[in-house]
mmCIF file of C-alpha atoms in Angstrom:
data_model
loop_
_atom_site.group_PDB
_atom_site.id
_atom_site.type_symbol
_atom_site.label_atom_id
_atom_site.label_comp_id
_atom_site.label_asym_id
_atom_site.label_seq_id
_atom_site.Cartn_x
_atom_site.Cartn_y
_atom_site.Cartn_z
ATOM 1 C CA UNK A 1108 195.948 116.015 -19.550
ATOM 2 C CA UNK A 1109 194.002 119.129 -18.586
ATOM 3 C CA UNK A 1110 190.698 120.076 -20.223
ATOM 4 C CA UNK A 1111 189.778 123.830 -21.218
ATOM 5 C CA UNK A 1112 186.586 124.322 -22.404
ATOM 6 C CA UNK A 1113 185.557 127.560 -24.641
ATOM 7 C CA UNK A 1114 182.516 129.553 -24.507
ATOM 8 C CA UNK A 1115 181.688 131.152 -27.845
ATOM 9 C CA UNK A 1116 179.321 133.712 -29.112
ATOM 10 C CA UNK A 1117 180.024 134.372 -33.204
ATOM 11 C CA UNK A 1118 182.692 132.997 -35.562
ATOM 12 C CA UNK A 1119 185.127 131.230 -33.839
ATOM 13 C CA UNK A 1120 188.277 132.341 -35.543
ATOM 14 C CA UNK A 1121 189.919 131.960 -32.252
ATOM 15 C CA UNK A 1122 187.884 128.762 -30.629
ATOM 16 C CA UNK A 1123 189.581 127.187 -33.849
ATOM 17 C CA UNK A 1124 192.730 128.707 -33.543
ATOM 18 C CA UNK A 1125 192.899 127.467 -29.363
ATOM 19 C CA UNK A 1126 191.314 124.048 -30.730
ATOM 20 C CA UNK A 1127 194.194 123.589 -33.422
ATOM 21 C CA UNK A 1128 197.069 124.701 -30.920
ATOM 22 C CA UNK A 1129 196.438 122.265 -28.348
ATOM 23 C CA UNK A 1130 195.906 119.655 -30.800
ATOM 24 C CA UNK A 1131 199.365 120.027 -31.507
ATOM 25 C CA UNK A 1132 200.251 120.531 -27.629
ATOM 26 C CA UNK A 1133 199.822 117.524 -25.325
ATOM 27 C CA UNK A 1134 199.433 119.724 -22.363
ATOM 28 C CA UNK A 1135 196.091 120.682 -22.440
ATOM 29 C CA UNK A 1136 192.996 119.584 -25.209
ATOM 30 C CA UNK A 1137 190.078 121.709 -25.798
ATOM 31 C CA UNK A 1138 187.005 119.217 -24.297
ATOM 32 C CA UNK A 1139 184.016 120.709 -25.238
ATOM 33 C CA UNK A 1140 182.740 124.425 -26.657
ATOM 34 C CA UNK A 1141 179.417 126.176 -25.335
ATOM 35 C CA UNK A 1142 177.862 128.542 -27.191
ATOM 36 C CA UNK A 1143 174.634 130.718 -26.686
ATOM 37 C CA UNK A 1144 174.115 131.444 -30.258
ATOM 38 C CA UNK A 1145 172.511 128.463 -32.400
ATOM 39 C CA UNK A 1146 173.666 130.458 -35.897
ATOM 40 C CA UNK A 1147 177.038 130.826 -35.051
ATOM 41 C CA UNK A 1148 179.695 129.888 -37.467
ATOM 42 C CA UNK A 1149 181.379 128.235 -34.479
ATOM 43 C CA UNK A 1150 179.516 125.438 -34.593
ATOM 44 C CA UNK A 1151 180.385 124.267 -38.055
ATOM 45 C CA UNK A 1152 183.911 124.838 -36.815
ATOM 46 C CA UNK A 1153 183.459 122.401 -33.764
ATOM 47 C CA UNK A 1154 182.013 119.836 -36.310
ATOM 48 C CA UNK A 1155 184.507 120.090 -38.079
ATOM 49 C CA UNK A 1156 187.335 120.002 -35.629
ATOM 50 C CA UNK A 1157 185.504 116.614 -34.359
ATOM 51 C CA UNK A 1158 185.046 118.929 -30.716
ATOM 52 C CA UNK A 1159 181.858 118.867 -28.891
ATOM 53 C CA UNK A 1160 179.798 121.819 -29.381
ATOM 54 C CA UNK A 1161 176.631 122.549 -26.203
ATOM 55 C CA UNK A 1162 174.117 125.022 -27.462
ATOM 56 C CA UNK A 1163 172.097 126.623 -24.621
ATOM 57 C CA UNK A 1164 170.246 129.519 -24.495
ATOM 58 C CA UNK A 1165 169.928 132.152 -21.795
ATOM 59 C CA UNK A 1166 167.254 130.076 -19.309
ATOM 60 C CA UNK A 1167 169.520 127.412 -19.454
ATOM 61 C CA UNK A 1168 172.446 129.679 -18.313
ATOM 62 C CA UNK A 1169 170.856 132.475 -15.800
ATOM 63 C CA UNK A 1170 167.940 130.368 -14.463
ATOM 64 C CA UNK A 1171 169.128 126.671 -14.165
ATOM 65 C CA UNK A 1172 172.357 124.782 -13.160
ATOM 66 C CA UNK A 1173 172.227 122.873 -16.450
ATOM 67 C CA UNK A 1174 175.574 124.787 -18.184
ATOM 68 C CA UNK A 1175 177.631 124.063 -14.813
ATOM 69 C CA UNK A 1176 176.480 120.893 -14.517
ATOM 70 C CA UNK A 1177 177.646 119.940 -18.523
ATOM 71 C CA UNK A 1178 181.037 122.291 -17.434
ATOM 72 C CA UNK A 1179 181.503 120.016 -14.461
ATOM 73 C CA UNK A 1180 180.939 116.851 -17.065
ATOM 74 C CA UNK A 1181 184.025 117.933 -19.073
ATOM 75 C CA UNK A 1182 186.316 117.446 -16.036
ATOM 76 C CA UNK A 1183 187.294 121.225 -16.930
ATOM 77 C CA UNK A 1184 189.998 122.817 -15.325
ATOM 78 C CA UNK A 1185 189.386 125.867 -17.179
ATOM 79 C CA UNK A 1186 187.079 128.086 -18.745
ATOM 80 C CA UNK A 1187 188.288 129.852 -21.903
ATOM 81 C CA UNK A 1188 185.976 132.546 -23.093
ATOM 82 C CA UNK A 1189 186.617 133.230 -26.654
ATOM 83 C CA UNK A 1190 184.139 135.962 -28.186
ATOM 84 C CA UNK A 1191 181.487 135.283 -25.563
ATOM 85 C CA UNK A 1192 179.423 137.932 -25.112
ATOM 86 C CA UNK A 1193 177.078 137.389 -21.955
ATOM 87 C CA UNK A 1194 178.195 138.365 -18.501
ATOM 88 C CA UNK A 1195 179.312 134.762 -16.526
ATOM 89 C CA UNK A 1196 176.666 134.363 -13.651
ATOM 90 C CA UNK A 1197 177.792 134.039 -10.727
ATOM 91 C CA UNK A 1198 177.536 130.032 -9.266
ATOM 92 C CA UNK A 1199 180.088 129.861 -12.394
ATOM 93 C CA UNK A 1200 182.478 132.253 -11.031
ATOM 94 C CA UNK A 1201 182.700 130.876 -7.696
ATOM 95 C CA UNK A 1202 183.010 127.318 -9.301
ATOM 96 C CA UNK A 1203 185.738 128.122 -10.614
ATOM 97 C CA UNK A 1204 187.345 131.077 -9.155
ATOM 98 C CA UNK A 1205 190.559 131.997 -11.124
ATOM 99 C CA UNK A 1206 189.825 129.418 -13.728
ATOM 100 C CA UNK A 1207 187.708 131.659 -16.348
ATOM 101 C CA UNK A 1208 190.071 133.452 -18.866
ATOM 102 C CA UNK A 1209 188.487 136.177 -20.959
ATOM 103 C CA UNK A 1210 190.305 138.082 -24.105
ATOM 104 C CA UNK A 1211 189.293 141.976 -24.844
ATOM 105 C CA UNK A 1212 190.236 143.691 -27.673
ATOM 106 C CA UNK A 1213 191.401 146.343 -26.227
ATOM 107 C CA UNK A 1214 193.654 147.827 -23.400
ATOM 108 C CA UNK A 1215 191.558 147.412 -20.980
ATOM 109 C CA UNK A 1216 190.810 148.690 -18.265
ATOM 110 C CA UNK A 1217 189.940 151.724 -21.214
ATOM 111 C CA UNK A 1218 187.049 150.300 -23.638
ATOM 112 C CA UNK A 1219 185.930 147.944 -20.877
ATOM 113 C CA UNK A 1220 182.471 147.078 -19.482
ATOM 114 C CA UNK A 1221 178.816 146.122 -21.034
ATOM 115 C CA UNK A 1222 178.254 146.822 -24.392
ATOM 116 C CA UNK A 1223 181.878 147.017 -25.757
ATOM 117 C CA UNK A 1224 182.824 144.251 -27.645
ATOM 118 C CA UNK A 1225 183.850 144.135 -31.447
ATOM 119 C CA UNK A 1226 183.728 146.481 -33.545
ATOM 120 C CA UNK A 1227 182.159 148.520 -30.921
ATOM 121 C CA UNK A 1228 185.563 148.920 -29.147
ATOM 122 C CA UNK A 1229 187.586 149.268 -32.426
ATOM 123 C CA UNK A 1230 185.188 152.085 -33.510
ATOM 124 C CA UNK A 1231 185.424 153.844 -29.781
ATOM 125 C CA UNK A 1232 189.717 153.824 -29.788
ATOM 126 C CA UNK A 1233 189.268 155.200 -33.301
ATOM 127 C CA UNK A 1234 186.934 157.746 -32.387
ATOM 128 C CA UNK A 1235 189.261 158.717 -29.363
ATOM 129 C CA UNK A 1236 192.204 158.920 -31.025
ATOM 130 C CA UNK A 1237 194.286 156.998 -29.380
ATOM 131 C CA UNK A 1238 197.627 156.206 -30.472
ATOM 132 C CA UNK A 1239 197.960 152.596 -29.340
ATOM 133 C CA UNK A 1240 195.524 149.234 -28.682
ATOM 134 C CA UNK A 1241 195.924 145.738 -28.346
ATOM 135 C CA UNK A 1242 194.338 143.175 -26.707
ATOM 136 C CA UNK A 1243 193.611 142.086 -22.494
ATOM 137 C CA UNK A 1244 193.648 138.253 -21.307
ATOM 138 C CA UNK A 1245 192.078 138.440 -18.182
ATOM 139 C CA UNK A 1246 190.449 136.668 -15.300
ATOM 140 C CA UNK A 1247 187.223 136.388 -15.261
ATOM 141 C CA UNK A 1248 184.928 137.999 -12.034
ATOM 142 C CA UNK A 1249 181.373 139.005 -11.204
ATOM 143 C CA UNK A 1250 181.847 142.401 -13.391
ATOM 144 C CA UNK A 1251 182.341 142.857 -17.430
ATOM 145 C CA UNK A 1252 186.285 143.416 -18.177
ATOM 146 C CA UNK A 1253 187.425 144.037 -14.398
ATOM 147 C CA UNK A 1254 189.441 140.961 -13.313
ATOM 148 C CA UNK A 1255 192.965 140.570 -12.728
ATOM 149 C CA UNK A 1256 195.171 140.996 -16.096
ATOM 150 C CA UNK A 1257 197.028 138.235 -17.334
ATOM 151 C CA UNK A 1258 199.085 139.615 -20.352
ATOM 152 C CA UNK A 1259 198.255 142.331 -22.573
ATOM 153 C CA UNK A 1260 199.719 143.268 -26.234
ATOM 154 C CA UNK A 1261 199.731 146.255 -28.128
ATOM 155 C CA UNK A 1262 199.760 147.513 -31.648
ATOM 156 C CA UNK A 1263 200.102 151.380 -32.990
ATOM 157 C CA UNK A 1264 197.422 152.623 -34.569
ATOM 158 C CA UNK A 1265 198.046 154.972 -37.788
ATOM 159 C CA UNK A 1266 196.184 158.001 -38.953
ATOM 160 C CA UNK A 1267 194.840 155.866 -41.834
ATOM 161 C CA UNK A 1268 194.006 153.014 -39.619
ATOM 162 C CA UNK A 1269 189.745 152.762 -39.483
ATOM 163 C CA UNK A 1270 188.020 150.423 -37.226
ATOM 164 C CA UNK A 1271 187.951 147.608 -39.414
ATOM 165 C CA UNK A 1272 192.120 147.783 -40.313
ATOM 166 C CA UNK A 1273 192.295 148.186 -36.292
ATOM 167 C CA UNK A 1274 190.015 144.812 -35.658
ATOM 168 C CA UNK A 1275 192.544 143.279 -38.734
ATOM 169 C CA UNK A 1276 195.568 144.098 -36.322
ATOM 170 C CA UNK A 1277 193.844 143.376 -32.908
ATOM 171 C CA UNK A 1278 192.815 139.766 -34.312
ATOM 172 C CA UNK A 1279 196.299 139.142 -35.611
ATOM 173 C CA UNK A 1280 197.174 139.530 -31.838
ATOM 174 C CA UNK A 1281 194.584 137.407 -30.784
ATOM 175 C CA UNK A 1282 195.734 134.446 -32.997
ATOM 176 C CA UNK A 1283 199.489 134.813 -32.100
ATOM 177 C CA UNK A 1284 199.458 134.986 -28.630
ATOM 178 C CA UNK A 1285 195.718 133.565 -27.274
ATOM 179 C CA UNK A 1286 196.541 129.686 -26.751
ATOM 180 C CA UNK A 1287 200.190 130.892 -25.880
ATOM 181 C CA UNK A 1288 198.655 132.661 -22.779
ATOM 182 C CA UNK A 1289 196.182 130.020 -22.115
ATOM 183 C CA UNK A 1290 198.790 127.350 -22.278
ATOM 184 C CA UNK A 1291 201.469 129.332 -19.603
ATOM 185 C CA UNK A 1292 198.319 130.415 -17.777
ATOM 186 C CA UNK A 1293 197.059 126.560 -17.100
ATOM 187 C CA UNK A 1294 200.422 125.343 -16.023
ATOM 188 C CA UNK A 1295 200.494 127.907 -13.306
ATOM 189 C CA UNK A 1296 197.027 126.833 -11.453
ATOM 190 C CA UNK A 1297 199.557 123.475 -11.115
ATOM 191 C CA UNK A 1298 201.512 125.046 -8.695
#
């Protein structure tokens, strides 16, 4: 069986969403979940799930080896970031080239990059005008939002829709089609 493991930032709608998919799958199980954030809602939702949850705090991820060395204890084969808002140094990257998968509420490459994450992006598409979002699964690289695209879906985006009723559609994406992608995404590093 392969083991994912999720970095987290906030709630964890999706971590537990991910966590409750492949506990239902048998071809992958969610190890462990990191998170950089010791208030996060996420946590409860690991303790709950019975899933181990690593806090650590930015030291511990920019200045030591500790995070890869705990990553490297799961036996991970991949690294599924799900609201995780810090950039991935780089000894994790080249660790485990091609095996970081990041989701992005929007189309990227548009409303990419530092800074633009929730209701950030939802508020930016809104305030552009555009006509259609969705969400990015991508690999992860040494830059915010830039690696290769994995799958991408959209919604349309009304004249009444506001940020919020935007981030309501974008995480109804996220939940339908997040552990889909990870799943399909997993069996192809087999090959």
């Amino acid at each position: 069986m392969k083991n994912i493991v999720l970095f987290a930032s906030g709630s964890g709608t999706n971590v537990q969403n991910i966590i409750e998919f492949f506990n239902k799958d048998a071809s992958a199980r969610v190890a462990a979940v990191f998170c950089n954030n010791p208030k996060a809602f996420v946590i409860q939702r690991c303790q709950t799930a019975g899933v181990p949850c690593i806090i650590f705090n930015r030291n511990d991820f920019y200045n030591t080896r500790r995070v890869l060395e705990l990553v490297r204890a799961f036996e991970t084969d991949l690294i599924v970031l799900a609201g995780f808002l810090w950039l991935i140094p780089e000894y994790l990257v080249d660790e485990y080239p091609k095996r970081i998968l990041n989701i992005h509420p929007a189309l990227l490459p548009d409303f990419g990059g530092k800074g633009m994450y929730g209701m950030y992006v939802h508020e930016a598409v809104i305030a552009t005008k555009k006509r259609v979002s969705g969400i990015t699964i991508h690999v992860v690289d040494k830059e915010y939002d830039e690696g290769k695209i994995v799958f991408q879906a959209k919604t349309k985006i009304t004249k009444d829709d506001t940020a919020q009723s935007l981030a309501n559609k974008i995480h109804e994406l996220e939940q339908k089609h997040f552990p889909q992608v990870i799943k399909e995404y997993l069996a192809g590093l087999e090959g």
